[in-house]
């Protein structure tokens, strides 16, 4: 479960954020002032931090600066009030990754959070090449070969395969694939996933009708075994 630290002093804002993030399956930690937030960020190692700028005891900007100096690399999204244009720029200068201006749409914030978490996890496990039976994959140059002969694959197919390899053995829902591979700014439907998987199987499976790499898990989604 991914951990989100919310550093915010407005009770209503905390409540709203906590509810929504917990509902989306995140573990939520809350700190209500800058100093407490600093301490929680260092002790609990959250995967992402939502950081208000106007905070008691230590401003959000100082918190962010201190976190970066102390080696905390988790994405930080600053919560700014309307009219704090200057703060936005400074926020990025102190090492924040993004900001949203209050009042913001929770849906948009969640989408950004997913995008940042996705980017952060990609940085951890970047892969360049992979061998799948007689297929060689090069993710850096988007090239594939089967038994030494070039194999045509679209960039999206490379991305799906890379995601599967990075999450080998995990049951992955279609929604998660859409979120993590297609991204929050696209709105394809789950059927799109199935179409892409079918095409991928034609290309990489020795017997596409009896897949051994991309397995269907009934009512859930897919699992990669390769
Ligand atoms: Ca505040």
Coordinates of C-alpha atoms and ligand atoms in Angstrom, one line a residue:
X1 CA 0.0 0.0 0.0
X2 CA 1.4 3.4 -0.9
X3 CA 1.8 5.9 1.8
X4 CA 0.8 9.6 1.5
X5 CA 1.8 12.2 4.1
X6 CA -0.6 15.1 4.3
X7 CA 0.9 18.2 6.0
X8 CA -1.9 20.6 6.5
X9 CA -3.4 22.6 9.3
X10 CA -7.0 23.3 8.1
X11 CA -9.2 20.6 9.7
X12 CA -11.8 20.5 6.8
X13 CA -9.1 20.2 4.2
X14 CA -7.3 17.4 6.2
X15 CA -10.6 15.5 6.5
X16 CA -11.5 15.8 2.9
X17 CA -8.1 14.7 1.7
X18 CA -7.8 11.9 4.1
X19 CA -11.2 10.5 3.2
X20 CA -10.5 10.6 -0.5
X21 CA -7.1 9.1 -0.3
X22 CA -8.1 6.3 2.0
X23 CA -11.0 5.5 -0.3
X24 CA -8.5 5.2 -3.2
X25 CA -6.5 2.7 -1.2
X26 CA -3.7 4.8 0.1
X27 CA -2.3 4.7 3.6
X28 CA -2.7 8.2 5.0
X29 CA -0.5 9.9 7.6
X30 CA -1.4 13.4 8.8
X31 CA 0.7 16.1 10.3
X32 CA -0.8 19.5 11.3
X33 CA 2.2 21.7 11.5
X34 CA 5.5 22.1 9.7
X35 CA 7.7 20.7 12.3
X36 CA 5.5 17.6 12.9
X37 CA 5.4 17.2 9.1
X38 CA 9.2 17.2 8.9
X39 CA 9.4 14.6 11.6
X40 CA 6.8 12.3 10.0
X41 CA 8.4 12.6 6.6
X42 CA 11.8 11.5 7.9
X43 CA 10.4 8.8 10.2
X44 CA 7.6 7.2 8.1
X45 CA 9.2 7.5 4.6
X46 CA 6.0 8.3 2.7
X47 CA 5.8 7.6 -1.0
X48 CA 4.4 11.1 -1.6
X49 CA 3.9 14.3 0.4
X50 CA 1.0 16.8 0.1
X51 CA 2.4 20.0 1.6
X52 CA 0.4 23.1 2.5
X53 CA 2.4 26.4 2.3
X54 CA 0.9 28.3 5.2
X55 CA 1.6 26.2 8.2
X56 CA 2.1 26.8 11.9
X57 CA 5.6 26.4 13.4
X58 CA 7.4 26.0 10.0
X59 CA 6.3 27.1 6.6
X60 CA 5.7 24.6 3.8
X61 CA 8.6 26.0 1.8
X62 CA 11.0 25.5 4.7
X63 CA 9.7 22.0 5.2
X64 CA 10.3 21.2 1.6
X65 CA 13.8 22.7 1.6
X66 CA 14.7 20.8 4.7
X67 CA 13.3 17.5 3.4
X68 CA 15.4 17.7 0.2
X69 CA 18.5 18.6 2.2
X70 CA 17.9 15.5 4.3
X71 CA 17.7 13.2 1.4
X72 CA 13.9 12.8 1.2
X73 CA 13.2 12.2 -2.5
X74 CA 9.5 11.4 -2.4
X75 CA 7.4 13.6 -4.8
X76 CA 6.1 16.7 -3.0
X77 CA 2.9 18.4 -4.2
X78 CA 2.4 21.9 -2.7
X79 CA -1.1 23.1 -1.8
X80 CA -1.2 26.8 -2.4
X81 CA -3.9 29.3 -1.8
X82 CA -5.4 31.4 -4.5
X83 CA -3.2 34.4 -5.2
X84 CA 0.0 32.8 -3.9
X85 CA 1.5 32.9 -7.4
X86 CA 5.0 33.8 -6.1
X87 CA 4.8 30.9 -3.7
X88 CA 4.3 28.5 -6.6
X89 CA 7.6 29.5 -8.3
X90 CA 9.5 29.4 -5.0
X91 CA 7.9 26.1 -4.2
X92 CA 9.4 24.6 -7.3
X93 CA 12.7 26.2 -6.5
X94 CA 12.8 24.6 -3.0
X95 CA 12.4 21.2 -4.6
X96 CA 8.7 20.6 -4.8
X97 CA 7.5 18.6 -7.9
X98 CA 4.1 20.1 -8.4
X99 CA 1.5 22.4 -6.9
X100 CA -2.3 22.7 -6.9
X101 CA -4.2 25.9 -6.1
X102 CA -7.0 25.8 -3.5
X103 CA -9.8 25.2 -4.1
X104 CA -8.7 22.3 -6.3
X105 CA -10.6 19.3 -7.7
X106 CA -9.9 16.2 -5.7
X107 CA -10.1 14.1 -8.9
X108 CA -7.4 16.2 -10.5
X109 CA -5.2 16.0 -7.4
X110 CA -5.6 12.2 -7.3
X111 CA -4.7 12.0 -11.0
X112 CA -1.5 14.0 -10.4
X113 CA -0.6 12.0 -7.3
X114 CA -0.9 8.8 -9.4
X115 CA 1.2 10.4 -12.1
X116 CA 4.0 11.4 -9.7
X117 CA 4.0 8.0 -8.0
X118 CA 4.2 6.3 -11.4
X119 CA 7.1 8.5 -12.4
X120 CA 8.8 7.9 -9.1
X121 CA 8.5 4.1 -9.3
X122 CA 9.8 4.1 -12.9
X123 CA 12.9 5.8 -11.7
X124 CA 13.5 3.1 -9.2
X125 CA 13.2 0.2 -11.7
X126 CA 14.2 1.4 -15.1
X127 CA 15.0 -1.5 -17.4
X128 CA 16.8 -1.3 -20.8
X129 CA 16.7 -4.8 -22.2
X130 CA 14.9 -8.0 -21.5
X131 CA 14.8 -11.4 -23.0
X132 CA 11.6 -13.3 -23.3
X133 CA 12.2 -16.8 -24.8
X134 CA 13.4 -16.1 -28.3
X135 CA 12.4 -12.5 -28.2
X136 CA 14.8 -9.7 -27.4
X137 CA 13.5 -6.4 -26.2
X138 CA 15.3 -3.1 -26.1
X139 CA 13.3 -0.5 -24.2
X140 CA 15.7 2.3 -24.6
X141 CA 15.5 2.2 -28.4
X142 CA 12.0 0.7 -28.7
X143 CA 13.4 -2.2 -30.7
X144 CA 12.4 -5.9 -30.6
X145 CA 13.6 -9.0 -32.4
X146 CA 12.3 -12.5 -32.6
X147 CA 14.8 -15.2 -33.5
X148 CA 17.1 -12.3 -34.6
X149 CA 14.5 -10.9 -37.0
X150 CA 13.0 -7.4 -36.3
X151 CA 9.6 -7.6 -34.6
X152 CA 7.3 -4.6 -35.1
X153 CA 5.9 -3.3 -31.9
X154 CA 4.3 0.0 -31.1
X155 CA 5.6 2.3 -28.3
X156 CA 2.5 1.6 -26.3
X157 CA 3.2 -2.2 -26.6
X158 CA 6.7 -1.6 -25.3
X159 CA 5.3 0.4 -22.4
X160 CA 2.8 -2.3 -21.5
X161 CA 5.5 -5.0 -21.6
X162 CA 7.8 -2.9 -19.6
X163 CA 5.2 -2.3 -17.0
X164 CA 4.4 -6.1 -16.8
X165 CA 8.1 -6.9 -16.4
X166 CA 8.4 -4.3 -13.6
X167 CA 5.5 -5.9 -11.9
X168 CA 6.1 -9.5 -12.7
X169 CA 3.9 -12.0 -10.9
X170 CA 1.5 -9.4 -9.7
X171 CA -2.2 -9.5 -10.6
X172 CA -2.8 -6.3 -12.5
X173 CA -6.3 -4.9 -13.1
X174 CA -7.2 -3.2 -16.4
X175 CA -7.9 0.0 -14.5
X176 CA -4.4 0.0 -13.1
X177 CA -2.9 -0.6 -16.5
X178 CA -4.9 2.3 -17.9
X179 CA -3.8 4.6 -15.0
X180 CA -0.1 3.6 -15.0
X181 CA 0.6 3.0 -18.7
X182 CA -1.9 5.3 -20.5
X183 CA -1.8 8.0 -17.9
X184 CA -4.3 10.3 -16.3
X185 CA -4.6 12.7 -19.3
X186 CA -6.0 10.0 -21.5
X187 CA -9.5 8.5 -21.1
X188 CA -9.4 5.1 -22.9
X189 CA -11.7 2.3 -21.8
X190 CA -10.8 -1.0 -20.4
X191 CA -11.7 -2.7 -23.7
X192 CA -8.6 -0.8 -25.1
X193 CA -6.4 -2.8 -22.7
X194 CA -7.9 -6.1 -23.9
X195 CA -7.3 -5.1 -27.5
X196 CA -3.7 -4.2 -26.9
X197 CA -3.1 -7.4 -24.9
X198 CA -4.6 -9.5 -27.7
X199 CA -2.2 -7.9 -30.2
X200 CA 0.8 -8.3 -27.9
X201 CA 0.0 -11.9 -27.5
X202 CA 0.0 -12.4 -31.2
X203 CA 3.5 -11.0 -31.3
X204 CA 5.2 -12.5 -28.3
X205 CA 3.4 -15.6 -27.3
X206 CA 4.6 -18.9 -28.9
X207 CA 1.0 -20.0 -28.9
X208 CA -1.2 -16.9 -28.7
X209 CA -4.3 -18.9 -27.9
X210 CA -2.6 -20.5 -24.9
X211 CA -0.6 -17.6 -23.4
X212 CA 2.3 -18.4 -21.2
X213 CA 3.6 -14.9 -20.6
X214 CA 0.5 -12.7 -20.3
X215 CA -2.0 -14.7 -18.3
X216 CA -5.6 -13.7 -18.0
X217 CA -6.9 -13.7 -14.4
X218 CA -10.7 -14.1 -14.5
X219 CA -12.6 -11.1 -13.2
X220 CA -9.3 -9.3 -12.3
X221 CA -7.1 -8.6 -15.2
X222 CA -3.7 -9.9 -16.1
X223 CA -0.5 -11.3 -14.7
X224 CA 2.9 -11.5 -16.4
X225 CA 5.1 -14.5 -16.1
X226 CA 8.1 -14.3 -18.2
Ligands
LIG1 CA1 -2.7 26.4 6.0

